[in-house]
Short mmCIF file of C-alpha atoms in Angstrom, two decimals:
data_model
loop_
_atom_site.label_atom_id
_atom_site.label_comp_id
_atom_site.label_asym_id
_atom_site.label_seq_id
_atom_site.Cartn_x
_atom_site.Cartn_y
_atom_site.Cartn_z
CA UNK A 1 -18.94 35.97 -51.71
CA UNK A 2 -17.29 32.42 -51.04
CA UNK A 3 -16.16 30.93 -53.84
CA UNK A 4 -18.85 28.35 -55.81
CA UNK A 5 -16.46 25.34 -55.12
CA UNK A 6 -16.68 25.68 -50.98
CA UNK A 7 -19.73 24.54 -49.45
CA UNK A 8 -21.11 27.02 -46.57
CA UNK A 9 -21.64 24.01 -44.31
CA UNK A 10 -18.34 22.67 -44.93
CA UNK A 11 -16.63 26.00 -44.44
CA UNK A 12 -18.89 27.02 -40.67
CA UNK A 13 -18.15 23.70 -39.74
CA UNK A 14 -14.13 24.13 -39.78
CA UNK A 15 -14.90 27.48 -38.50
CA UNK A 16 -16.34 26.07 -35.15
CA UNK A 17 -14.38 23.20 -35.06
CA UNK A 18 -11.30 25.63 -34.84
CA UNK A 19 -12.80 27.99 -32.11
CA UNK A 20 -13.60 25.35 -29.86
CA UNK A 21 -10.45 23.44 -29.81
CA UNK A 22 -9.69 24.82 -26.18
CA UNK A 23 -12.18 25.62 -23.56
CA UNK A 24 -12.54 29.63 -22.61
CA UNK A 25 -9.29 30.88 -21.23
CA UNK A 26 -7.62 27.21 -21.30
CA UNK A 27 -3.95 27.68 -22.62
CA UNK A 28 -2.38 26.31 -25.56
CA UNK A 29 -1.46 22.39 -25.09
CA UNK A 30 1.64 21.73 -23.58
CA UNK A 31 1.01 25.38 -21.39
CA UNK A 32 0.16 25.34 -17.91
CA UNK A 33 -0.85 27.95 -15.44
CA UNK A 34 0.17 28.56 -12.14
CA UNK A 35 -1.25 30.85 -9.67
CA UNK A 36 -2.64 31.46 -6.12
CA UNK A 37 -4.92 31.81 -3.66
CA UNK A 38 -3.57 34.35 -0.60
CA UNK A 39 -5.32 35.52 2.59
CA UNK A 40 -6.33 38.97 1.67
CA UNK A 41 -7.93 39.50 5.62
CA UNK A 42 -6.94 41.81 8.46
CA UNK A 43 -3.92 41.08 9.44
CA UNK A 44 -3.75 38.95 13.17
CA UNK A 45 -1.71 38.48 15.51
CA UNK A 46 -1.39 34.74 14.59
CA UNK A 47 0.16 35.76 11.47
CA UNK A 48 -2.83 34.96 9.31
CA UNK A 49 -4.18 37.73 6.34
CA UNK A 50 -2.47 40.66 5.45
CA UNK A 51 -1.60 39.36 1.60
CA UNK A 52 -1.77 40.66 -1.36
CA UNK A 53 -1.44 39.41 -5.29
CA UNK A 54 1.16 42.27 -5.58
CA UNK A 55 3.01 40.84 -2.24
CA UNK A 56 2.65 37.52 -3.65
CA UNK A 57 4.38 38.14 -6.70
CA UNK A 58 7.31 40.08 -5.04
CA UNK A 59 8.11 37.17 -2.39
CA UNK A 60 7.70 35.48 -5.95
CA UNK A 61 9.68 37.00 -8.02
CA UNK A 62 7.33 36.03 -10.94
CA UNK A 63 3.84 37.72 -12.17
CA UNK A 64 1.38 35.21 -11.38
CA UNK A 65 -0.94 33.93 -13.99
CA UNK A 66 -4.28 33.48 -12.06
CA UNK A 67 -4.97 35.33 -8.44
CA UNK A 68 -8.31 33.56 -6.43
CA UNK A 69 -10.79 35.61 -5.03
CA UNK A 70 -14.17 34.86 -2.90
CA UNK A 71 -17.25 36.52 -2.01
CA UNK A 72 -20.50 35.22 -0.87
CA UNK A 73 -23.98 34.66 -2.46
CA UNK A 74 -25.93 37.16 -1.56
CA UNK A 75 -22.82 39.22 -1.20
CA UNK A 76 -22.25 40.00 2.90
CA UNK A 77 -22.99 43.34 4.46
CA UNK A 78 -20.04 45.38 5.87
CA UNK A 79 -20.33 45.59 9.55
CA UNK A 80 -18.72 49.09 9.40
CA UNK A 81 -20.89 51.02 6.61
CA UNK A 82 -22.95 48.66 5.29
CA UNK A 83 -21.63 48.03 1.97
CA UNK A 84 -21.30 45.01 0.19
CA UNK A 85 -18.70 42.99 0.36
CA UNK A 86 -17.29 41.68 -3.34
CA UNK A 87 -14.31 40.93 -3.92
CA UNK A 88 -11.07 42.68 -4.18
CA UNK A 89 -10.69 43.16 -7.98
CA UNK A 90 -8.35 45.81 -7.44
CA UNK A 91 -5.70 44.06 -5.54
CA UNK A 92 -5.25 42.01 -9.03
CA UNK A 93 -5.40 45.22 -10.58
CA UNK A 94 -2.73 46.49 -8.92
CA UNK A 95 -0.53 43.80 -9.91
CA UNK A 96 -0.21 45.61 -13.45
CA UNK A 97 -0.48 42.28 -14.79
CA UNK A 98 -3.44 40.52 -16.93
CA UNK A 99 -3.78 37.84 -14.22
CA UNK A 100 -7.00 35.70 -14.50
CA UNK A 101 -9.76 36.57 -11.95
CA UNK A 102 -11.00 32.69 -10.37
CA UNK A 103 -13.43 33.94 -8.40
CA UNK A 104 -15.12 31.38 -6.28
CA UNK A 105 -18.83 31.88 -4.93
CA UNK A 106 -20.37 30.62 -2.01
CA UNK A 107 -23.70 30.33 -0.77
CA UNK A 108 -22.80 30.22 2.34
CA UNK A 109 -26.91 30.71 4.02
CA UNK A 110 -27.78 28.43 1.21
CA UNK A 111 -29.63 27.74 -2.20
CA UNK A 112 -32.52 29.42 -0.33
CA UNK A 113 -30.98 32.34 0.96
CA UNK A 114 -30.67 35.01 -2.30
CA UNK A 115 -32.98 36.15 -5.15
CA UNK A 116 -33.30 36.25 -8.91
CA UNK A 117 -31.79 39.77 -7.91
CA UNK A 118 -28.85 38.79 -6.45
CA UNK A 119 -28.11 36.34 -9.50
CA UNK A 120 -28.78 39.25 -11.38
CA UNK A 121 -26.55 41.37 -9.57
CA UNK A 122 -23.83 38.76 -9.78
CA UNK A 123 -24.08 38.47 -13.56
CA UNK A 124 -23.67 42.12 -14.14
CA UNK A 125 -20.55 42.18 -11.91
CA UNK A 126 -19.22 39.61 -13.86
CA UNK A 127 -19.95 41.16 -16.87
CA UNK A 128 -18.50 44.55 -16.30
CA UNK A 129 -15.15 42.87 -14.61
CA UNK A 130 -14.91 40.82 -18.11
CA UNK A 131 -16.24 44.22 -20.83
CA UNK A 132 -13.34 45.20 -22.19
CA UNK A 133 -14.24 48.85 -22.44
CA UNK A 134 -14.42 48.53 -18.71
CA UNK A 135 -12.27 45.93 -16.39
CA UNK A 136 -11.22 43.98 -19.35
CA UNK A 137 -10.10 41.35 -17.19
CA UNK A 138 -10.53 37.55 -17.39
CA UNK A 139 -12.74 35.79 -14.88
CA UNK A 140 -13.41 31.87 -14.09
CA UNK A 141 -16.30 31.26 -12.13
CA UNK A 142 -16.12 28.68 -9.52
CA UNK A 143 -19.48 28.72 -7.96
CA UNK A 144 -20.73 26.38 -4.71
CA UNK A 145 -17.41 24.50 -4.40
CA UNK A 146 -16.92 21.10 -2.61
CA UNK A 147 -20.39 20.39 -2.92
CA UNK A 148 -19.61 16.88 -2.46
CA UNK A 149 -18.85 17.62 1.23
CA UNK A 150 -20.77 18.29 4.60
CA UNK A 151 -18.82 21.43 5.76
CA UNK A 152 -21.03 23.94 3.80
CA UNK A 153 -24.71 24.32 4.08
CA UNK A 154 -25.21 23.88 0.80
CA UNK A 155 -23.42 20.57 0.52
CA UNK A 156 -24.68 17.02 -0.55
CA UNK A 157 -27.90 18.39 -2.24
CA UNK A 158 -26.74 17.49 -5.93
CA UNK A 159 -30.28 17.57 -7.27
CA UNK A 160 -30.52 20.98 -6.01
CA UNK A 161 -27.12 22.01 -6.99
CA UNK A 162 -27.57 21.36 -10.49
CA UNK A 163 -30.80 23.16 -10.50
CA UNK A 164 -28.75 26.54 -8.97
CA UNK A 165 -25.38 25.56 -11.23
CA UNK A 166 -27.65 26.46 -14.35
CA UNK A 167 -29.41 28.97 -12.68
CA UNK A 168 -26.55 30.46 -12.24
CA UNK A 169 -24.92 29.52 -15.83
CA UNK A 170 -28.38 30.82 -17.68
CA UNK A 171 -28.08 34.31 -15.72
CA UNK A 172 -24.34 35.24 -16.36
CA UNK A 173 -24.51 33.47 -20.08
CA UNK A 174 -27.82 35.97 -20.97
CA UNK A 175 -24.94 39.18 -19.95
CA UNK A 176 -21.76 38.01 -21.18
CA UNK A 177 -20.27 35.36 -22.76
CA UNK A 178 -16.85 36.29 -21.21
CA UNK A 179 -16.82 34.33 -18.14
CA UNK A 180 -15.07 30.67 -18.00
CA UNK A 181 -17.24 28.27 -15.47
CA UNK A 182 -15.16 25.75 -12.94
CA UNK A 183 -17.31 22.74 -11.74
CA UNK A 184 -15.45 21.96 -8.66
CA UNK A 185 -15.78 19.00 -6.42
CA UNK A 186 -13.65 18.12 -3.28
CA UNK A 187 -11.43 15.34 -3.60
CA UNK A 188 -12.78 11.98 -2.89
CA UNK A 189 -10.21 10.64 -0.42
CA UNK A 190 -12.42 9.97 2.93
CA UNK A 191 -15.77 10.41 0.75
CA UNK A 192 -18.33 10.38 2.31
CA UNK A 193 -16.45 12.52 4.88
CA UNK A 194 -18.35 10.78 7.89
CA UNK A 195 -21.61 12.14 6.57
CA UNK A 196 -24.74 10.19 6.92
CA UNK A 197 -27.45 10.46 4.48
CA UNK A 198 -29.67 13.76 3.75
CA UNK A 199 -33.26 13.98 5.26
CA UNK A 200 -34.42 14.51 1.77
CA UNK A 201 -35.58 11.15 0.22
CA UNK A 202 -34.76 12.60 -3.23
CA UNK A 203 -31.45 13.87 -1.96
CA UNK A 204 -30.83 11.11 -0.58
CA UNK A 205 -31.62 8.62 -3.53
CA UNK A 206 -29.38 10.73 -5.81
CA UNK A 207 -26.70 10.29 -3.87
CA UNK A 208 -26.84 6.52 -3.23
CA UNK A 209 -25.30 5.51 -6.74
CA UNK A 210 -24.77 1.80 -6.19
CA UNK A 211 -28.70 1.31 -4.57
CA UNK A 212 -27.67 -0.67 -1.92
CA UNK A 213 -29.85 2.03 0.49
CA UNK A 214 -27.40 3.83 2.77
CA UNK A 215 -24.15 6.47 1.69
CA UNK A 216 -20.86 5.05 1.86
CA UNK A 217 -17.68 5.22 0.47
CA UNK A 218 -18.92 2.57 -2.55
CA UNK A 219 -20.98 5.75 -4.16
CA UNK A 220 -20.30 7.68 -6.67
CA UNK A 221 -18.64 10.90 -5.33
CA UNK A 222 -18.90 13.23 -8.44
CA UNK A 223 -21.79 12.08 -10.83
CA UNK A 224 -24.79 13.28 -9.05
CA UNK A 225 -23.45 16.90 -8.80
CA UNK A 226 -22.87 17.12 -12.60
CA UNK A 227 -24.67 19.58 -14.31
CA UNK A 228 -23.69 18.43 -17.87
CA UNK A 229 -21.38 19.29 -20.80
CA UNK A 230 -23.12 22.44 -22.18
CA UNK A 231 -22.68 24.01 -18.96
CA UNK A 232 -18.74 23.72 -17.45
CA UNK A 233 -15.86 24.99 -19.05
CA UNK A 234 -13.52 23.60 -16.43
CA UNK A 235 -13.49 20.54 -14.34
CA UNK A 236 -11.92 21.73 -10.93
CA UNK A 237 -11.17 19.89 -7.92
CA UNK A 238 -9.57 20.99 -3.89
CA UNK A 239 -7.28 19.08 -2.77
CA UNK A 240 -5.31 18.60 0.65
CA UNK A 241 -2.22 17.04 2.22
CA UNK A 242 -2.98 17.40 5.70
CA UNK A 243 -0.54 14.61 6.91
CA UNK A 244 -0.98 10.51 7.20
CA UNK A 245 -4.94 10.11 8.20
CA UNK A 246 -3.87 7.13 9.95
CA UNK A 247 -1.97 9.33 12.93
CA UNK A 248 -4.85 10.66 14.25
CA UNK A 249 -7.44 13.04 14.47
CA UNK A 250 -6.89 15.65 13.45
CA UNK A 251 -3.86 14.68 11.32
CA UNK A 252 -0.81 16.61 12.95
CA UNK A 253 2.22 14.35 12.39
CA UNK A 254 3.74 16.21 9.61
CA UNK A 255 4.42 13.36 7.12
CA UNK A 256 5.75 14.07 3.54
CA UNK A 257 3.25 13.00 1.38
CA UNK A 258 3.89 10.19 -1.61
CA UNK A 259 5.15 11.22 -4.51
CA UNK A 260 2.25 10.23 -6.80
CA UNK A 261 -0.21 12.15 -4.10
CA UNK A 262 -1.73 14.12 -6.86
CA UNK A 263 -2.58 11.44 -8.81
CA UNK A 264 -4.20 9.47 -6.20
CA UNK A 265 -6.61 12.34 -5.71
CA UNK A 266 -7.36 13.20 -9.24
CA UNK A 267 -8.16 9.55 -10.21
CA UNK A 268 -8.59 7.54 -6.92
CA UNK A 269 -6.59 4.47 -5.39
CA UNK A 270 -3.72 4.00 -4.04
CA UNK A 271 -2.96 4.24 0.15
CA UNK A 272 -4.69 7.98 0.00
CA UNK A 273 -6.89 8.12 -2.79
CA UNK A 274 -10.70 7.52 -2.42
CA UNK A 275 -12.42 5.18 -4.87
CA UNK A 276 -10.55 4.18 -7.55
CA UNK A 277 -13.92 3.49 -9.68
CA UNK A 278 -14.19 7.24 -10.12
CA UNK A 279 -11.40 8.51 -11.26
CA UNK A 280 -11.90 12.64 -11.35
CA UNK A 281 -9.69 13.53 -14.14
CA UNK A 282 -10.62 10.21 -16.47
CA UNK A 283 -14.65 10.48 -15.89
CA UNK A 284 -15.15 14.11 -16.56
CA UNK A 285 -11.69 15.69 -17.71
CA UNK A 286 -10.89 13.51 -20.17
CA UNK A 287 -14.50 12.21 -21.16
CA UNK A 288 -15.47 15.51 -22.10
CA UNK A 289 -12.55 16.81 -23.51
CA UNK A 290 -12.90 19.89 -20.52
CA UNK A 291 -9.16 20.71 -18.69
CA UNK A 292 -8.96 20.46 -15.35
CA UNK A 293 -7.68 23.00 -12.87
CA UNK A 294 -6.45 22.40 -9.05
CA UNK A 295 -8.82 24.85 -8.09
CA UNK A 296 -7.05 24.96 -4.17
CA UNK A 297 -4.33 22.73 -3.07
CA UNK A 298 -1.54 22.49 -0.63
CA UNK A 299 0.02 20.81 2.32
CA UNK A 300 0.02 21.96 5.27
CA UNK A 301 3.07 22.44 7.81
CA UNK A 302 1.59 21.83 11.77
CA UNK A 303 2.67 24.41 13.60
CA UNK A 304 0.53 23.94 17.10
CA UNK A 305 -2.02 21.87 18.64
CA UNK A 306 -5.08 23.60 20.64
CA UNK A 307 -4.82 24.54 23.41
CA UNK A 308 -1.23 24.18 23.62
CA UNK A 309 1.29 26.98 22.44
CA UNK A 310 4.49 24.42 21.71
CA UNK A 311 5.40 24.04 18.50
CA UNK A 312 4.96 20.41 17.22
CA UNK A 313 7.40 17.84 16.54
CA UNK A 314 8.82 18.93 12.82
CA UNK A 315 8.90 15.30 11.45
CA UNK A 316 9.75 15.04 7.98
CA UNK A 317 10.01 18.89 7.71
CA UNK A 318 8.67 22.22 6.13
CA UNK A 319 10.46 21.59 3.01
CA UNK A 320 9.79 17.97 2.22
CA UNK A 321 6.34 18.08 3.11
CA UNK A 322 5.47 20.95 0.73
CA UNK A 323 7.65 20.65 -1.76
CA UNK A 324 6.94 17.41 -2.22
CA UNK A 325 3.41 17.63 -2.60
CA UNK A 326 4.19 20.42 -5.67
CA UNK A 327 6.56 17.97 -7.30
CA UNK A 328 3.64 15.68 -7.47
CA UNK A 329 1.98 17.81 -10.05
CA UNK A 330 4.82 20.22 -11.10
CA UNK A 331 6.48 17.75 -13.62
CA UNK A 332 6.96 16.94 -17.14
CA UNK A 333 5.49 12.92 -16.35
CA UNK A 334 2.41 14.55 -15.11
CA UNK A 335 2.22 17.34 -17.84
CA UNK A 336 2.80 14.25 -20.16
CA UNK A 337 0.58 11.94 -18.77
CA UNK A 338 -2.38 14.17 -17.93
CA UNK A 339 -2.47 16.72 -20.41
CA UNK A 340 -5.43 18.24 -19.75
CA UNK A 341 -4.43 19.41 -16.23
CA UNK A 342 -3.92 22.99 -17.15
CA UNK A 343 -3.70 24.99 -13.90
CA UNK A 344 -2.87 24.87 -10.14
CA UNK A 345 -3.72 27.59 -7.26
CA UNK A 346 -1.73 27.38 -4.38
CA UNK A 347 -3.63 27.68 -1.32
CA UNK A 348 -1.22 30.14 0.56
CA UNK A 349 -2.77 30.77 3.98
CA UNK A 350 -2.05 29.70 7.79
CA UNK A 351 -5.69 28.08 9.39
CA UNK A 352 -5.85 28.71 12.83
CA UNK A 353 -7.57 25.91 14.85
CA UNK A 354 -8.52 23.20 12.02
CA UNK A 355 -10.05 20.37 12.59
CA UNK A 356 -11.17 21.13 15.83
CA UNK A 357 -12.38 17.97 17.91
CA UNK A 358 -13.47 18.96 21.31
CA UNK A 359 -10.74 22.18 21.28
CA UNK A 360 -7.87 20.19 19.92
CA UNK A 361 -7.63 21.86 16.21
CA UNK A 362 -4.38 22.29 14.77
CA UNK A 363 -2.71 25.63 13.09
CA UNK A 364 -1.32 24.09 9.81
CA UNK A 365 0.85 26.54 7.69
CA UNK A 366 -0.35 26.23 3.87
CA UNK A 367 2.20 28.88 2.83
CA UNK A 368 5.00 28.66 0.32
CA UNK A 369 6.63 31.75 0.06
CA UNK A 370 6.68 32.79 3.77
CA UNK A 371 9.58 30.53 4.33
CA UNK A 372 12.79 31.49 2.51
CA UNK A 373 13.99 28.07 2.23
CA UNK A 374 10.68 26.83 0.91
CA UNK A 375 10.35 29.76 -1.59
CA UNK A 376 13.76 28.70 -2.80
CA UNK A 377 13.26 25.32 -3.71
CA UNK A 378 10.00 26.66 -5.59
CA UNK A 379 11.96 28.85 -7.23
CA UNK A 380 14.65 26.31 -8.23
CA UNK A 381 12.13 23.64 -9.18
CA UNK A 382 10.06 26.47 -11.17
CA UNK A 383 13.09 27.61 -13.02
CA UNK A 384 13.07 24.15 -14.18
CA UNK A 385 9.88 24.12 -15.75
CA UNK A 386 10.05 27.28 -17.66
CA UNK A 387 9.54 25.98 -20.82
CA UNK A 388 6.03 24.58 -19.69
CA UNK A 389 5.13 27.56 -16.97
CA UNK A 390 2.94 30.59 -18.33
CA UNK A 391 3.31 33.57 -16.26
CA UNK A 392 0.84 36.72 -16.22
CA UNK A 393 1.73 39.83 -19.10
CA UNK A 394 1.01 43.17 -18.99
CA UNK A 395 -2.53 44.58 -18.45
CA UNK A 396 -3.33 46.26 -21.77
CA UNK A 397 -6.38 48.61 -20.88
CA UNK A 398 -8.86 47.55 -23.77
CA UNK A 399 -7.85 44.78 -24.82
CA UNK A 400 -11.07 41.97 -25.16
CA UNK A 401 -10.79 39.65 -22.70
CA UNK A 402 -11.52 37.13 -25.18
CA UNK A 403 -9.26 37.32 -27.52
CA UNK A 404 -6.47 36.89 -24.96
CA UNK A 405 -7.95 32.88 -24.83
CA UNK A 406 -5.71 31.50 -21.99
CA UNK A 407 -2.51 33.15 -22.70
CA UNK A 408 -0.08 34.72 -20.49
CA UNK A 409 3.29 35.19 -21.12
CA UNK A 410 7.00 33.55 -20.82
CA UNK A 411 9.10 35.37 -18.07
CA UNK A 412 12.66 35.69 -16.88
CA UNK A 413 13.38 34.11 -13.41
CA UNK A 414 12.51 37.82 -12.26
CA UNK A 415 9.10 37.91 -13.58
CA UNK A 416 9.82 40.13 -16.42
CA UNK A 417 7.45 40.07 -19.43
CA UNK A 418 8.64 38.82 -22.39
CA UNK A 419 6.02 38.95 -24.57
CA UNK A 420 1.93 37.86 -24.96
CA UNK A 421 1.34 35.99 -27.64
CA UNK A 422 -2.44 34.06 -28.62
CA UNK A 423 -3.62 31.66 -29.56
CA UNK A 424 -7.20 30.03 -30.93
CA UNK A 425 -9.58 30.18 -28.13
CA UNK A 426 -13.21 28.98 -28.37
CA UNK A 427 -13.77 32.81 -28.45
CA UNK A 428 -10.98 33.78 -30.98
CA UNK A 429 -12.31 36.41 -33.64
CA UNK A 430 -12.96 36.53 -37.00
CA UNK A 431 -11.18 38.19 -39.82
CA UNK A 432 -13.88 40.58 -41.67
CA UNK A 433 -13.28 39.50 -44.85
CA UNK A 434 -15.94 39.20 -47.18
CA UNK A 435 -16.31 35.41 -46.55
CA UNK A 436 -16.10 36.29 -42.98
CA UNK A 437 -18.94 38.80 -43.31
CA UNK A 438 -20.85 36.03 -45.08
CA UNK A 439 -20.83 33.34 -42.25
CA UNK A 440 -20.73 36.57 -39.39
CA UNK A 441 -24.31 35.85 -38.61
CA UNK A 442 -23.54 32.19 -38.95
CA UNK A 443 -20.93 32.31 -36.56
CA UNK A 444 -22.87 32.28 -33.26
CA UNK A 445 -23.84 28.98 -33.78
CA UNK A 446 -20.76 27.94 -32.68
CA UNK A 447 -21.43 29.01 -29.36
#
């Protein structure tokens, strides 16, 4: 029994106070994550796809804390046998390393396009990936990304999003408690992204935040779309330096970007931010104590411009256009000054024909580690950081997901593990003591 002079009340409500300290799989303050996204296709000719997380991490040198993954919503048919198509959990697997899943969904035929069943059929995958008598592996959910933007069918419809975001939330959260959701806008530098107002008068009326009738770049970019609170773990955000808008269209002059570029984008202002009135990371990252996570980011490298096959003018160069748009998150002022900014995923393909205005797209080079003098200033400037940088540890087959919270490990400059060490996660467990047995029922009420 607990003793007389503790109160029950008093005692469950330091219990949940101490489990929710950090959101699900956010690491330890003063930790941050860094990981990838890499182009898992075929193999081309244009050097596109052919990636791996287990290449990754050799070019690397390091194991690599979170690998990105997609797959569609319904999933998409195999045109050779018919299969579906979800994603490549096994290429993390193969890594030998407990990397975080952050897989991203997309409803790519829109919110009308799949069924209670395949919501259904998503939540169980998610929930066998995450059982740890199974996968045992750590997943964040990023589902119907950039919704902010006009590129994807499902895009600026936030009345409908929110509707399908807890949709979506209720059908995984009924299976498994063990996956980590990432609310992800796009950026709001060039919001509205040319886009005129929806058809849809309700649509359309959400959207237009200052009431003045019409879309423009004096709305809100981010409040209509968010669900709430109760239902994100992680505020995400995509995020491109594509070169100086002002150049031309499509941006090929292959400027360095400023040094503050990241913080223009997370909180608006300056020459390349949008809106400074909603600032990304104060509004929702801060506001609700929820860390943030550059869910895809990178500048691009312009190699060619459609339809001709002559490399472009180099400008600033490979090196100080990319590096410098990692040094303008990879610091200790921005690890100091945004705390909550907990993990980056480097967006590590080549995009063939971007942009495209009538067949004059540009093949931009998003890649770090393709280039050996780019991957050696990452190296250099990671070694740097190694005090702050968690790196992936060893899968441990069994091991609950949850009780790994967001830790990784601390690695040599060759990616060796070190150690894993935890820490108190929202999902941490409980001692079975006898007062722990007493407040065991008790204890779901943190959730």
């Amino acid at each position: 029994m607990l003793p007389a002079a503790i109160p029950v009340a008093a005692v469950l409500a330091s219990l949940c106070a101490s489990v929710s300290a950090l959101a699900l799989y956010e690491p330890a303050d003063g930790n941050v994550v860094w990981g990838s996204w890499v182009d898992t296709s075929a193999s081309a000719s244009t050097g596109t796809g052919g990636d791996s997380p287990s290449l990754f991490n050799g070019r690397l040198g390091r194991s690599t804390g979170v690998f990105e993954l997609s797959q569609d919503l319904p999933l998409a048919i195999s045109q050779y046998d018919n299969s579906e198509l979800t994603a490549n959990l096994s290429m993390i697997e193969a890594t030998g390393t407990n990397a975080i899943m952050f897989l991203t969904v997309y409803p790519n035929n829109g919110f009308d396009a799949y069924s209670d069943a395949d919501v259904a059929k998503l939540a169980y995958q998610l929930a066998n990936i995450t059982d740890p008598s199974l996968s045992a592996r750590r997943v964040m959910l990023r589902f119907a990304p950039e919704m902010n933007g006009n590129w994807f069918s499902y895009g600026m419809k936030p009345v409908r999003f929110i509707q399908e975001w807890k949709r979506i939330y209720n059908a995984v959260h009924a299976v498994t408690k063990r996956v980590s959701f990432v609310w992800s806008p796009n950026a709001s530098n060039g919001y509205p992204y040319s886009a005129s107002s929806p058809s849809n008068t309700t649509e359309a009326n959400a959207l237009d935040t200052d009431g003045d009738g019409s879309l423009t770049s004096s709305d809100d970019p981010f409040t209509p779309y968010w669900p709430g609170s109760d239902y994100v773990d992680w505020v995400g955000v995509s995020m491109y330096w594509k070169g100086n808008p002002s150049s031309g269209n499509p941006v090929h002059d292959n400027s360095a970007p400023p040094s503050d570029i990241w913080v223009q984008m997370v909180e608006g202002g300056g020459t390349f931010g949008g809106n400074s009135k909603y600032p990304l990371y104060t509004s929702f990252a801060k506001k609700y104590s929820k860390p943030l996570v550059m869910s895809e980011g990178a500048a691009a490298y312009a190699l060619y411009q459609e339809p001709s096959t002559t490399l472009l003018a180099a400008g600033d160069g490979r090196v100080a256009i990319e590096q410098g748009f990692w040094r303008s998150y990879l610091n200790t002022t921005i690890f100091a000054n945004y705390p909550l900014a907990k993990m980056f995923i480097q967006f590590e393909f080549i995009k063939v024909d971007e942009d495209s205005v009538s067949s004059n797209g540009v093949t931009r080079d998003y890649r770090i580690t393709w280039n050996s003098t780019v991957l050696s200033a990452f190296q250099t400037d990671v070694s740097a950081l190694s005090s702050t940088l968690l790196w992936a540890g060893a899968y441990q087959a069994g091991v609950d997901p949850l009780t790994l919270g967001g830790n990784f490990s601390s690695s040599s400059s060759t990616g060796a593990t070190v150690g894993v060490a935890t820490t108190t996660t929202k999902s941490a467990a409980v001692p079975v003591t006898s007062g722990a047995l007493y407040l065991l029922a008790a204890f779901a009420l943190c959730w």
